[in-house]
Coordinates of C-alpha atoms in Angstrom, one line a residue:
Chain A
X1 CA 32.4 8.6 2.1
X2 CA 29.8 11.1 2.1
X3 CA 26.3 10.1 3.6
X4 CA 22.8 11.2 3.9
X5 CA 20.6 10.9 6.3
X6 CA 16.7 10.3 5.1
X7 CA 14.0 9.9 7.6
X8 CA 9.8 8.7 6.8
X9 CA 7.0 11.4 7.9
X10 CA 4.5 9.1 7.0
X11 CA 3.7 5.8 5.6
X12 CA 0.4 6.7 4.4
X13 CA -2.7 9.2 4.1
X14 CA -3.5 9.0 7.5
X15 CA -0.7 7.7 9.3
X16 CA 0.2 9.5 12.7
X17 CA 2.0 13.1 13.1
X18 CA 4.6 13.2 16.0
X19 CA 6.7 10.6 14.7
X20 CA 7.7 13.1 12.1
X21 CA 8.0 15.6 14.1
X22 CA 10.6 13.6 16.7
X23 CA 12.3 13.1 13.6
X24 CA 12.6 16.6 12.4
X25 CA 13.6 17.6 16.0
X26 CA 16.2 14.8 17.0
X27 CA 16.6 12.9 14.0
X28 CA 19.7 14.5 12.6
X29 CA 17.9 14.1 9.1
X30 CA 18.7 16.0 6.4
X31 CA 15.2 15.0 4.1
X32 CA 11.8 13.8 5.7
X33 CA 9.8 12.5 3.0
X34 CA 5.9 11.7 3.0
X35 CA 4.0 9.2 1.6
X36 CA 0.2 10.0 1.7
X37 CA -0.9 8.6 -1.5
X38 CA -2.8 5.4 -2.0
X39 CA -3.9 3.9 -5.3
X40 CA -7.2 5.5 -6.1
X41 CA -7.0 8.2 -3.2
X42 CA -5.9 10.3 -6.5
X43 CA -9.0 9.7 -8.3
X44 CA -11.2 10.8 -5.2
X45 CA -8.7 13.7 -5.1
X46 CA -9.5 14.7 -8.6
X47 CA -13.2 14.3 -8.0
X48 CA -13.0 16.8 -5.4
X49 CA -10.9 18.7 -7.7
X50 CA -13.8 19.5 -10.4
X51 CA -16.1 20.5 -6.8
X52 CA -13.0 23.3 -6.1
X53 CA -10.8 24.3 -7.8
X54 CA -8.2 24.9 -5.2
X55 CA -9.1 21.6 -3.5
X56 CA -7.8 18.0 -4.6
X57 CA -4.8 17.6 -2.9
X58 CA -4.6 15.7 0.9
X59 CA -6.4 17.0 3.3
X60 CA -4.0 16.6 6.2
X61 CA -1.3 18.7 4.6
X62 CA -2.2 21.1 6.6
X63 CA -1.3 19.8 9.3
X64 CA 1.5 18.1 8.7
X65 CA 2.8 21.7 7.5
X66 CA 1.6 22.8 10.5
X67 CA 3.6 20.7 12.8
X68 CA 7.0 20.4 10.9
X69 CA 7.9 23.3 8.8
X70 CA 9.2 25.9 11.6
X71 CA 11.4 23.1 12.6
X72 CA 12.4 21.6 9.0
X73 CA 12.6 25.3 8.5
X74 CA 15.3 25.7 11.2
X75 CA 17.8 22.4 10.5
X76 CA 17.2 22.8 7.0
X77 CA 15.8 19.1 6.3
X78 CA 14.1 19.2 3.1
X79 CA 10.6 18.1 2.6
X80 CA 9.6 15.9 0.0
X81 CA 6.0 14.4 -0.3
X82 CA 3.3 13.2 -2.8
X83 CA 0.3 15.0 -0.9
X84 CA -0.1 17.1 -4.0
X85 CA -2.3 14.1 -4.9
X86 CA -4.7 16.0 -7.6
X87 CA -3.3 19.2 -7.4
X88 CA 0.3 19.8 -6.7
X89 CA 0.0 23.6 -7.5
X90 CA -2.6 24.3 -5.0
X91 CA -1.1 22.3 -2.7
X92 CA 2.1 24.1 -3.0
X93 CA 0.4 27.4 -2.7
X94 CA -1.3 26.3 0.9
X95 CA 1.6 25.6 2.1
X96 CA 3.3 28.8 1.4
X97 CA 0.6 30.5 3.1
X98 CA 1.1 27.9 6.2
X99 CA 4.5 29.3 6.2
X100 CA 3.3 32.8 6.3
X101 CA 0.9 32.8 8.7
X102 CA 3.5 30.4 10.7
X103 CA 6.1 33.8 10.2
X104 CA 8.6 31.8 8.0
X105 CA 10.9 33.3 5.0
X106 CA 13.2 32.5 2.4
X107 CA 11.6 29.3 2.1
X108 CA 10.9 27.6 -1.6
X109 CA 8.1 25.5 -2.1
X110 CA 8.1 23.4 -5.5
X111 CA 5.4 21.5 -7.0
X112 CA 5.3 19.0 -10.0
X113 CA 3.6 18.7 -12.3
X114 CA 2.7 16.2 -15.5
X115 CA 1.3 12.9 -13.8
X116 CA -1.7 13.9 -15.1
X117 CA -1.9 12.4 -18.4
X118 CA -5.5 12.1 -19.0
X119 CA -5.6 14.6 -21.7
X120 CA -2.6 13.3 -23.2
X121 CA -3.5 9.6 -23.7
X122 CA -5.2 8.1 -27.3
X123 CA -7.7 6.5 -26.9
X124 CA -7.0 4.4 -29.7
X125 CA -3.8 3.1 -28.7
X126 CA -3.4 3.4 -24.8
X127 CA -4.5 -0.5 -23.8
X128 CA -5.8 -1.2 -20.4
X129 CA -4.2 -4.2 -19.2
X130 CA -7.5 -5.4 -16.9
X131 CA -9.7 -4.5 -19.5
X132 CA -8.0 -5.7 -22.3
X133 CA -9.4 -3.1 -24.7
X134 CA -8.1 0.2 -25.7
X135 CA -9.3 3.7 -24.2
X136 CA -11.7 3.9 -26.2
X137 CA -13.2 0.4 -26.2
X138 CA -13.6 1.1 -22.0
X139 CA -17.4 2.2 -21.5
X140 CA -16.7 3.3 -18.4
X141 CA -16.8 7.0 -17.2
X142 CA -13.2 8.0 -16.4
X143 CA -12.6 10.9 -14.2
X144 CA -8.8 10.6 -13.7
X145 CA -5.7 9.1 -16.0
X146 CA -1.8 10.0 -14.1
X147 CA 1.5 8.3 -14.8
X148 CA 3.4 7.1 -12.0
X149 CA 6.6 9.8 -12.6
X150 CA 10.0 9.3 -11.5
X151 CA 12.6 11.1 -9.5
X152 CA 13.1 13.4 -12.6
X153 CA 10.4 16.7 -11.2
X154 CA 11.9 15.9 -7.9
X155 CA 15.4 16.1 -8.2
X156 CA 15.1 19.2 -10.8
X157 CA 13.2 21.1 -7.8
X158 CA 15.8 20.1 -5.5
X159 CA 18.8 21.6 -7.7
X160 CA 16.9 24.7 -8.3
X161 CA 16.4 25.2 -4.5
X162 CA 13.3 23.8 -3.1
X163 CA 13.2 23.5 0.7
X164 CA 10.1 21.6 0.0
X165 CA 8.7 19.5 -3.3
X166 CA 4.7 18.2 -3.7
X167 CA 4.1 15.9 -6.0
X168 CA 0.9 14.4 -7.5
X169 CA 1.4 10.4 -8.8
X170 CA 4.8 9.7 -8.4
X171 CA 6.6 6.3 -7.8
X172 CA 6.5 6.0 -3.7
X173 CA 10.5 5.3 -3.8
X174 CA 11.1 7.5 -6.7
X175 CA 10.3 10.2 -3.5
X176 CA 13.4 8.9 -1.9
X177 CA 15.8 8.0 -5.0
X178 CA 15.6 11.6 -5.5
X179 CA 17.5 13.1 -2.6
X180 CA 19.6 10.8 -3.5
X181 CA 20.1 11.0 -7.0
X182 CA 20.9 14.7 -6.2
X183 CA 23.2 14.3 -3.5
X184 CA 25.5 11.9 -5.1
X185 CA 25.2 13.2 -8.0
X186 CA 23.8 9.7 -9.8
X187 CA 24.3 9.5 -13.5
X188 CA 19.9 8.2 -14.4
X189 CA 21.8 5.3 -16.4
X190 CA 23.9 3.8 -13.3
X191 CA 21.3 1.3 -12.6
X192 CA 23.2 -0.3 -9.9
X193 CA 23.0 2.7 -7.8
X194 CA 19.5 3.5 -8.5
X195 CA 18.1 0.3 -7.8
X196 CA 20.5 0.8 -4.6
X197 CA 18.5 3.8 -4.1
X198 CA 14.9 2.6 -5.0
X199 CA 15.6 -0.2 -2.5
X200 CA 16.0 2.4 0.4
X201 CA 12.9 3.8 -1.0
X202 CA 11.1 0.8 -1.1
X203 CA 12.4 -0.4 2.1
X204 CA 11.4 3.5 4.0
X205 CA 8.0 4.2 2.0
X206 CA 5.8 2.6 4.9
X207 CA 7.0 4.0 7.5
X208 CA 6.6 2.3 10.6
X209 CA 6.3 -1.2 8.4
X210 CA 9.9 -1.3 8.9
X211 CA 10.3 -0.4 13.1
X212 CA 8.3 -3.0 14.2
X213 CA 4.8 -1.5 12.9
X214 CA 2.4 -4.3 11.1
X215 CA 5.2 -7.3 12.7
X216 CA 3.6 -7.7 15.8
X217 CA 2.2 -11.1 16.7
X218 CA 1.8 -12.0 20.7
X219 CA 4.6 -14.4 22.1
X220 CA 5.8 -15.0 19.2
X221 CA 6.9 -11.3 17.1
X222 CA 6.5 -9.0 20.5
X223 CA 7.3 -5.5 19.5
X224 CA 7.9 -2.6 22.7
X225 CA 5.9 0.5 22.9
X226 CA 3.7 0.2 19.7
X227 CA 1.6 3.5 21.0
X228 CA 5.2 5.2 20.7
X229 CA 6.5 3.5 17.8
X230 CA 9.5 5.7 15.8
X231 CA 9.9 6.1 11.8
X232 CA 12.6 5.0 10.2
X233 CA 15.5 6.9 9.0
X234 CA 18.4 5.5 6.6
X235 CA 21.6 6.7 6.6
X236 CA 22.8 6.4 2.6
X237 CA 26.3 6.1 1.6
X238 CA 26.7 7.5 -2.0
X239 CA 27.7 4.2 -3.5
X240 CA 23.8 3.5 -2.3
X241 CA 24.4 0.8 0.4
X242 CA 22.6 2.1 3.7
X243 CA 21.7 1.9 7.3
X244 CA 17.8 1.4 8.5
X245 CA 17.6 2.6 12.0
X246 CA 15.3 4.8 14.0
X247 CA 15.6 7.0 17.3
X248 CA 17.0 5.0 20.3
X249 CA 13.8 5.9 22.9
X250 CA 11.2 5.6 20.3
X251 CA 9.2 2.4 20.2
X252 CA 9.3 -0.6 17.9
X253 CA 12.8 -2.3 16.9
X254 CA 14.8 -2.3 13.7
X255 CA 15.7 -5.9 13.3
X256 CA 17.1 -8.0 10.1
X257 CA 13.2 -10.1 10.4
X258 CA 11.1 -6.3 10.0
X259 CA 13.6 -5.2 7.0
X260 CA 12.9 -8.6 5.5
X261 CA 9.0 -8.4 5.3
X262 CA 9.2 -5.0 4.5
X263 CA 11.7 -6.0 1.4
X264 CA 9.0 -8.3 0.1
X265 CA 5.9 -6.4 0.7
X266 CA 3.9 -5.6 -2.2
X267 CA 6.7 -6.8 -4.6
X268 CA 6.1 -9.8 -7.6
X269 CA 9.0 -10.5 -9.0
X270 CA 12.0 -9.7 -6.7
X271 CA 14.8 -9.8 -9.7
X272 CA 12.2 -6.9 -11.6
X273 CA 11.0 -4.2 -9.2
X274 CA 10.1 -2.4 -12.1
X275 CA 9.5 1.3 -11.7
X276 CA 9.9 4.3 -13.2
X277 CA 13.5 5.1 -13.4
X278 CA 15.1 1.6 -13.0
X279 CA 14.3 -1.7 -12.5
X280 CA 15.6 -2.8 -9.5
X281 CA 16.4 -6.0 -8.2
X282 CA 16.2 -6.7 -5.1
X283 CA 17.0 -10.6 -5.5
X284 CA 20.8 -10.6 -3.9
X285 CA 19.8 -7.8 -0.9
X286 CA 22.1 -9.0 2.1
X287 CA 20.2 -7.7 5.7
X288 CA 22.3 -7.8 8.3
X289 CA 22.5 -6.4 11.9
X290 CA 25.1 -4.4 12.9
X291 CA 23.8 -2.9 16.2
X292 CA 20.7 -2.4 18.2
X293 CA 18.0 -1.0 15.8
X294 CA 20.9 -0.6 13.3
X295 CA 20.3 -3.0 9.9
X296 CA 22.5 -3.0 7.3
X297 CA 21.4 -3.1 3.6
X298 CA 23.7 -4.4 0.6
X299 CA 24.1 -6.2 -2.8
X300 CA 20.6 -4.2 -4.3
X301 CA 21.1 -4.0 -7.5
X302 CA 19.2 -2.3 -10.9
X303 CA 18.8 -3.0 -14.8
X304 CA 17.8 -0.5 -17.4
X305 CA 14.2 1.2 -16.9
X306 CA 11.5 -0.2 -19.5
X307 CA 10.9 3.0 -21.2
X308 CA 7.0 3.1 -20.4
X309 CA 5.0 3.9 -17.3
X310 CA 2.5 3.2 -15.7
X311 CA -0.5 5.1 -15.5
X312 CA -3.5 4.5 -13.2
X313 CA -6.8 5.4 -14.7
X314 CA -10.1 5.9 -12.1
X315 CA -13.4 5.1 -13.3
X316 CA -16.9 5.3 -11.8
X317 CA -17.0 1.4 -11.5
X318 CA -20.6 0.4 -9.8
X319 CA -22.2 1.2 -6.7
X320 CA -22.3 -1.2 -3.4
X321 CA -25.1 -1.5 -0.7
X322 CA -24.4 -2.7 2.4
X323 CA -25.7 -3.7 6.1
X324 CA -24.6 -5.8 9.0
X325 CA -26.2 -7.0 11.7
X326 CA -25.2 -8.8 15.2
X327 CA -26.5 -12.7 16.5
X328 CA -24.9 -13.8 19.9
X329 CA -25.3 -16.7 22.3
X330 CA -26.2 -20.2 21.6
X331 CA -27.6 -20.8 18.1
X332 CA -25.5 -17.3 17.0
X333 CA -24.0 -18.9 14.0
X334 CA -27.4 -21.0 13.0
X335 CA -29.5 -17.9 13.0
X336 CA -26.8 -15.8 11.2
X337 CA -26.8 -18.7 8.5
X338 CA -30.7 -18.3 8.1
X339 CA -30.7 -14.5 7.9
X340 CA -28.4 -14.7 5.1
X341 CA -30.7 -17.2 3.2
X342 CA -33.5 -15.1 3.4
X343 CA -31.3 -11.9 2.7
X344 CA -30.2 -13.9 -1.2
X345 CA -34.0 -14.7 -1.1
X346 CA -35.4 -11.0 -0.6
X347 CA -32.8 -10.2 -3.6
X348 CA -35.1 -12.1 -6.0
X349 CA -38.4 -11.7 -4.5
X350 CA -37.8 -7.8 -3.7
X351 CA -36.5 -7.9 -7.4
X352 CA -33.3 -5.9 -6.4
X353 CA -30.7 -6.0 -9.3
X354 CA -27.5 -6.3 -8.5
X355 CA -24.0 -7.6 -10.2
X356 CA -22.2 -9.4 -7.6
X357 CA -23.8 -10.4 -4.1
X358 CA -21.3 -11.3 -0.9
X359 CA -23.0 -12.5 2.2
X360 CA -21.0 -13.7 5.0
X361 CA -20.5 -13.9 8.9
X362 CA -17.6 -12.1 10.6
X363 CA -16.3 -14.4 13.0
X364 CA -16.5 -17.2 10.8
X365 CA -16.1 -17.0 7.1
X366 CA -15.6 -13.1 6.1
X367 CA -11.9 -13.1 6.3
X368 CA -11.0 -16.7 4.8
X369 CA -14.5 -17.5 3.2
X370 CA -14.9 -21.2 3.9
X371 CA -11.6 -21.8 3.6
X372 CA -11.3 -22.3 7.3
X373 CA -14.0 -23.4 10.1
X374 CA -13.2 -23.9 13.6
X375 CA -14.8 -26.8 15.5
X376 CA -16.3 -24.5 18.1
X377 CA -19.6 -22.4 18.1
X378 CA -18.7 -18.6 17.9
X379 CA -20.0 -16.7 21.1
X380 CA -21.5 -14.2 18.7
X381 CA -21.1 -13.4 14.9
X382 CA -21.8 -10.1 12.9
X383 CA -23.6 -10.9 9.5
X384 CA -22.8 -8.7 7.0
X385 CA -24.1 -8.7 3.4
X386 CA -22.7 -6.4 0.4
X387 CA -24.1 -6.5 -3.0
X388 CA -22.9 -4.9 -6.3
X389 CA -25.8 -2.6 -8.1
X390 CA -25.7 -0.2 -11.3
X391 CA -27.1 2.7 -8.8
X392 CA -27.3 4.4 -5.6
X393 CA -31.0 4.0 -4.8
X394 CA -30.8 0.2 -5.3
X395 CA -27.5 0.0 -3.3
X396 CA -29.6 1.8 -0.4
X397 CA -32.1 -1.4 -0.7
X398 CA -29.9 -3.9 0.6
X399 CA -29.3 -1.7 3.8
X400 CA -32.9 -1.7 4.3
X401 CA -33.0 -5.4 4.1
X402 CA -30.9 -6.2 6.6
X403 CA -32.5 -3.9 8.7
X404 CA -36.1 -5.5 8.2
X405 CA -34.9 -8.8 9.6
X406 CA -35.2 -7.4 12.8
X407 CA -39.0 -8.1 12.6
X408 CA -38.7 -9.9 10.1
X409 CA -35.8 -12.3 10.5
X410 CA -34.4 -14.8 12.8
X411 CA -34.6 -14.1 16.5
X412 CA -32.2 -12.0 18.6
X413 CA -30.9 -9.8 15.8
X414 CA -29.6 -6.3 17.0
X415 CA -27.1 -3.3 15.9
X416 CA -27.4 -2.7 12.1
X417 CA -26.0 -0.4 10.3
X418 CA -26.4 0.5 6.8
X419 CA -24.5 2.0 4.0
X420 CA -24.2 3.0 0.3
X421 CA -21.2 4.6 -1.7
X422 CA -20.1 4.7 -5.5
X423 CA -16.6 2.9 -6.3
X424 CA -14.1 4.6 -8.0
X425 CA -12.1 1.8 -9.2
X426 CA -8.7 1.9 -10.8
X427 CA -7.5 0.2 -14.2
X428 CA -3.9 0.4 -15.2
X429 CA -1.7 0.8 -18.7
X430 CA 1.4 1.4 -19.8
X431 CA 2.7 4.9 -21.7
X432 CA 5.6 5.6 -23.3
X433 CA 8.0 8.1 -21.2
X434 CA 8.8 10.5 -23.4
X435 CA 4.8 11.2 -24.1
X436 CA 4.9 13.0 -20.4
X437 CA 6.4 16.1 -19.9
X438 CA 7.4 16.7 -16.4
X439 CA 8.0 20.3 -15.0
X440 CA 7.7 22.3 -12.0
X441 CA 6.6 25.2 -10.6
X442 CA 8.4 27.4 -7.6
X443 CA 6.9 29.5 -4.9
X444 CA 8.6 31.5 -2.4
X445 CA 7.7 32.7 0.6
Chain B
X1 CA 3.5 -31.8 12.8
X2 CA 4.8 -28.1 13.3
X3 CA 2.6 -24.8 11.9
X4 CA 4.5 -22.5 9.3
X5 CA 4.0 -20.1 11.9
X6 CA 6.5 -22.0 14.3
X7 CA 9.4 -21.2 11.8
X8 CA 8.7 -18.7 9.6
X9 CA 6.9 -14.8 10.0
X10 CA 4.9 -13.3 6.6
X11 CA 3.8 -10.3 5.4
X12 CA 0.7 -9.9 2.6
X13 CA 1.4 -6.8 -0.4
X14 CA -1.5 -5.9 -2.6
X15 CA -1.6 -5.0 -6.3
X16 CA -5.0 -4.6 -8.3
X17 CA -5.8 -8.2 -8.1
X18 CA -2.8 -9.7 -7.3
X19 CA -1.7 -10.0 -3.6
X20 CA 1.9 -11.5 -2.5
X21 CA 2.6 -13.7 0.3
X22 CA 5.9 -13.6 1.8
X23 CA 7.3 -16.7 3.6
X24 CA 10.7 -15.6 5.8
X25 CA 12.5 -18.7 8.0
X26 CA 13.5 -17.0 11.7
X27 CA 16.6 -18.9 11.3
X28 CA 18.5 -20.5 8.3
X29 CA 18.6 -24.3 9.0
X30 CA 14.7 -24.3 8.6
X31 CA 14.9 -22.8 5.2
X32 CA 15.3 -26.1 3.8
X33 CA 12.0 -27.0 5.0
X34 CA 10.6 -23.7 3.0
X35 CA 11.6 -24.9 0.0
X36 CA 10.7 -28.5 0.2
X37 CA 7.2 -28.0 1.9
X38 CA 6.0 -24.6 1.4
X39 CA 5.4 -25.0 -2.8
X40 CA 3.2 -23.2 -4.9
X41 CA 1.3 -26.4 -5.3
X42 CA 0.3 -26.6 -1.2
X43 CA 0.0 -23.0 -1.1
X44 CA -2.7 -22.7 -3.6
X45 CA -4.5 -25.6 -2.1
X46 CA -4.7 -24.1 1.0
X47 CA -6.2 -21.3 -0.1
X48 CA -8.9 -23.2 -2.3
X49 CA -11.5 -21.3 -4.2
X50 CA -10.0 -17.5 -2.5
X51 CA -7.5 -17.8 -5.4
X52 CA -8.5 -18.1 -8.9
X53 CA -5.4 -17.5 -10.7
X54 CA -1.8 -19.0 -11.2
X55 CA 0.3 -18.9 -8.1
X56 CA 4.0 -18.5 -8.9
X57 CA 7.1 -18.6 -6.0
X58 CA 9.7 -16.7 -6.4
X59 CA 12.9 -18.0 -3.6
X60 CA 15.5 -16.0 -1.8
X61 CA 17.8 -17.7 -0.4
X62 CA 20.2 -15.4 1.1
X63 CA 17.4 -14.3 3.5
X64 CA 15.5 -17.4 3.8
X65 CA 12.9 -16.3 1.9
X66 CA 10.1 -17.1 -0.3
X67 CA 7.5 -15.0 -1.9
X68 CA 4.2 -16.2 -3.4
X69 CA 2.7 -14.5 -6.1
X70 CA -1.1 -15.3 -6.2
X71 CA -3.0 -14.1 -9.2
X72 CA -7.2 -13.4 -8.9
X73 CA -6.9 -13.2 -5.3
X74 CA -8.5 -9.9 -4.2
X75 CA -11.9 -10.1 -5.3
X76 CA -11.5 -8.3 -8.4
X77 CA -9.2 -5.8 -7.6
X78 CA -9.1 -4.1 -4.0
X79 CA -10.6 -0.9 -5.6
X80 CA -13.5 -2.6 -6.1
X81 CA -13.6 -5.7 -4.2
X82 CA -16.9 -6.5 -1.6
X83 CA -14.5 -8.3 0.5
X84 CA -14.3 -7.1 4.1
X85 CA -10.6 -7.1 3.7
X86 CA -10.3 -5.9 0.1
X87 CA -6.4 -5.6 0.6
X88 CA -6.2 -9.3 1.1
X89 CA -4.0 -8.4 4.3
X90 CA -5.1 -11.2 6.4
X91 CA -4.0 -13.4 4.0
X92 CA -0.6 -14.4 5.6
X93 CA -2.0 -15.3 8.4
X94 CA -3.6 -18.1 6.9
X95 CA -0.3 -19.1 5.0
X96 CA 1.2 -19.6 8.4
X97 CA -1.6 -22.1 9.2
X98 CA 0.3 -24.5 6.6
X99 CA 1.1 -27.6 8.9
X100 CA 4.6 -28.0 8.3
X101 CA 6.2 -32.3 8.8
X102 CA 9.3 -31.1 10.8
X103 CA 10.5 -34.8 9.9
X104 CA 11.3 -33.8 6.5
X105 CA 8.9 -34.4 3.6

């Protein structure tokens, strides 16, 4: 049976760069795929997008070019990734002249396009499911609408050449269904095959999530060589049923326990994985280890694709001030206590307005609120107090607040630091498919 | 009276405001005690007022595992959230605080 060999070059935006790398050199791997895009890091993207032009896309594509092309270049592994973010096209042209300068030729770099749907949406009838109101009804400033696409763009480039595809939005495992999709030739009604595939999407989109990355806990989960820790690569048979295993003298372990908390991460309903293409289920999955660092994966399984997707919208949501200060030694956690009562007072009396208020000491309630208090008196505790405002100059108040208390405030305060931002938030809906139109450009170098 | 964390490992997944909790047994034969202990009832008592929604369970047997899907738990959303870990990624550390009766229930 004919299999392919699929290897992760990162997990996220600013995951490391060797691991890819080793791959590309040792990993036998005939497709390294990148994952660089988080949920609203496309928003910020477009944002910088209206600044330049030729800007928008991630800004460590360059490296990441830099340090795997002349060898991806030489085995012919295929590069797949969404770092196109905002702007596939520019990001496709960047990394033809990376090539260039690198002294690389007959290579074909495609992007895709049509995630971005913000022209394309009605205002009247596209809903926001948070919101509960239409388009039109939301009174926020949008500054970016894209639909999550499939493996369609992807596996369309691929036939037509591409040593390398950049995407905008796209489904993270629709990045990986698409090698194979075009490998096996999968028929994109075979949903047993694509939620096979999707599942070895699913199960390779965060990288080192599934080689012992984000598993370990101290005498309980050890994990060798985290500093040195290998991606993982999946070795596909065409009837989608695959291997997860990762370079022998790499660290972190493929085991049946990391492939299990990987299969659940970031998934509701494990019978309806719902994405683009296919919705998969993942509910009959059977892990099993078949060698050292060698996991197999069976029994995924898919149902027809819903017809719509999903499209994240960002808005300019509200702004957020923010300072923090330290209190150690006896009486750390009394005196942290009292700054924050007279930090909720200044709010009133300084007549600060402000939409949501969150005032709370790391190292004893910022993580689990006060869902959880040890008996014992913290050596030291960093108060840190964030509030919600319509504006940037009021957001830069509460910074200064904090940092009054320390002549102001309880005794022994020391190290603040202040800060301000905007929040681009993201809402989400659902469009029907055929309203997006996805195509894609080729370059050649 | 055993921790979850002496039989089980977990791993927290964030979506807008929803976060999921997944509860996997190191070895079958304690899976039992998953199903009977671990429910969606003491799960979102545990939690307290950090979740405002429903909490719904969704069980896998044929890897010993359960997954927790907790509605309202990420401060509004983690684009927007003012918690210090918007993603809600601490979050199954805390599940595996659940004591756990190794007695049966």
């Amino acid at each position: 049976m004919k299999t392919i060999r699929i290897g992760t070059g990162a997990g996220f935006s600013g995951d490391r760069i060797e691991p890819a790398v080793d791959l590309a050199e040792r990993g036998n791997i005939d497709y390294l795929v990148f994952e660089c895009l988080a949920e609203r890091t496309i928003a910020l993207a477009q944002q910088a997008k209206m600044h330049d032009p030729d800007g928008g896309f991630d800004p460590l594509l360059e490296r990441r070019m830099r340090a795997v092309l002349p060898i991806c270049h030489k085995k012919a592994i295929r590069v797949i990734s969404n770092m196109g973010a905002a702007n596939p096209v520019a990001a496709a042209r960047r990394t033809v002249d990376i090539a260039r300068e690198l002294g690389l030729s007959g290579l074909k770099v495609a992007a895709v396009v049509g995630d971005d749907v913000l022209d394309i949406l009605s205002p009247d009838q596209f809903r926001i499911d948070e919101a509960g109101c239409t388009l039109a009804g939301f009174e926020k400033q949008v500054v970016s609408a894209n639909a999550y696409l499939g493996a369609g763009g992807i596996v369309d480039a691929l036939a037509a050449g591409a040593d390398v595809v950049l995407t905008g939005r796209a489904a993270d495992p629709a990045m990986f269904l698409a090698p194979q999709i075009f490998e096996f030739g999968w028929q994109m009604d075979d949903w047993t095959r694509l939620g096979r595939g999707t599942l070895v999407g699913h199960l390779l989109e965060c990288g080192g999530q599934i080689t012992g990355g984000y598993f370990a806990d101290p005498g309980i989960k050890d994990v060798p060589d985290l500093a040195r820790l290998g991606f993982p690569i999946a070795e596909v048979a065409e009837d989608g049923n695959a291997v997860i295993t990762k370079l022998a003298d790499t660290g972190g372990f493929v085991t049946a326990a990391t492939c299990k908390e990987q299969l659940l991460y970031e998934v509701h309903d494990p019978k309806r994985y719902i994405q683009p293409d296919v919705v998969a289920d993942f509910s009959n999955v059977e892990i099993t280890e078949i060698g050292p660092d060698r996991v197999a994966i069976a029994g995924g399984d898919g149902s027809a694709r819903t017809g719509t997707l999903k499209v994240s919208i960002g808005y300019v949501d509200s702004c957020v001030g923010e300072g923090q200060i330290s209190y150690a030694g006896p009486g750390a956690e009394a005196r942290g206590r009292l700054a924050l009562d007279i930090l909720h007072q200044r709010l009133l009396l300084a007549g600060i307005a402000h939409e949501e208020v969150r005032g709370e000491l790391i190292g004893v309630n910022s993580v689990f609120q006060d869902v959880k208090s040890g008996p014992s008196e913290p050596a030291e505790v960093r108060l840190r107090f964030v509030v919600r405002t319509r504006d940037l100059a009021t957001a830069a108040r509460i910074g200064e607040e904090v940092e009054s208390l320390y002549l102001n405030g309880p005794a022994g305060g020391g190290g603040v630091t202040k800060s301000k931002r905007e929040i681009v938030a993201i809402v989400s809906g659902l469009l029907p498919e055929d309203q997006v139109r996805t195509q894609f450009e080729m370059m050649e170098v | 009276m055993l921790q979850l964390r002496d039989i089980a490992h977990s791993r927290t997944g964030d979506k807008g405001n929803i976060s999921n909790v997944s509860v996997i047994a190191y070895h079958p034969e304690d899976w039992p005690l998953l199903i009977d202990q671990v429910t969606a009832e003491r799960v979102r008592a545990h939690f307290g007022t950090m979740i405002s929604g429903k909490v719904i369970r969704y069980e896998l047997p044929q890897i010993g595992a359960l997954n927790f899907v907790m509605h309202d738990a990420l401060g509004g959303g983690v684009t927007r959230s003012l918690a210090l870990d918007p993603h809600g990624k601490c979050l199954s550390s805390l599940i595996l605080s659940l004591p756990i009766n190794k007695a049966g229930a």
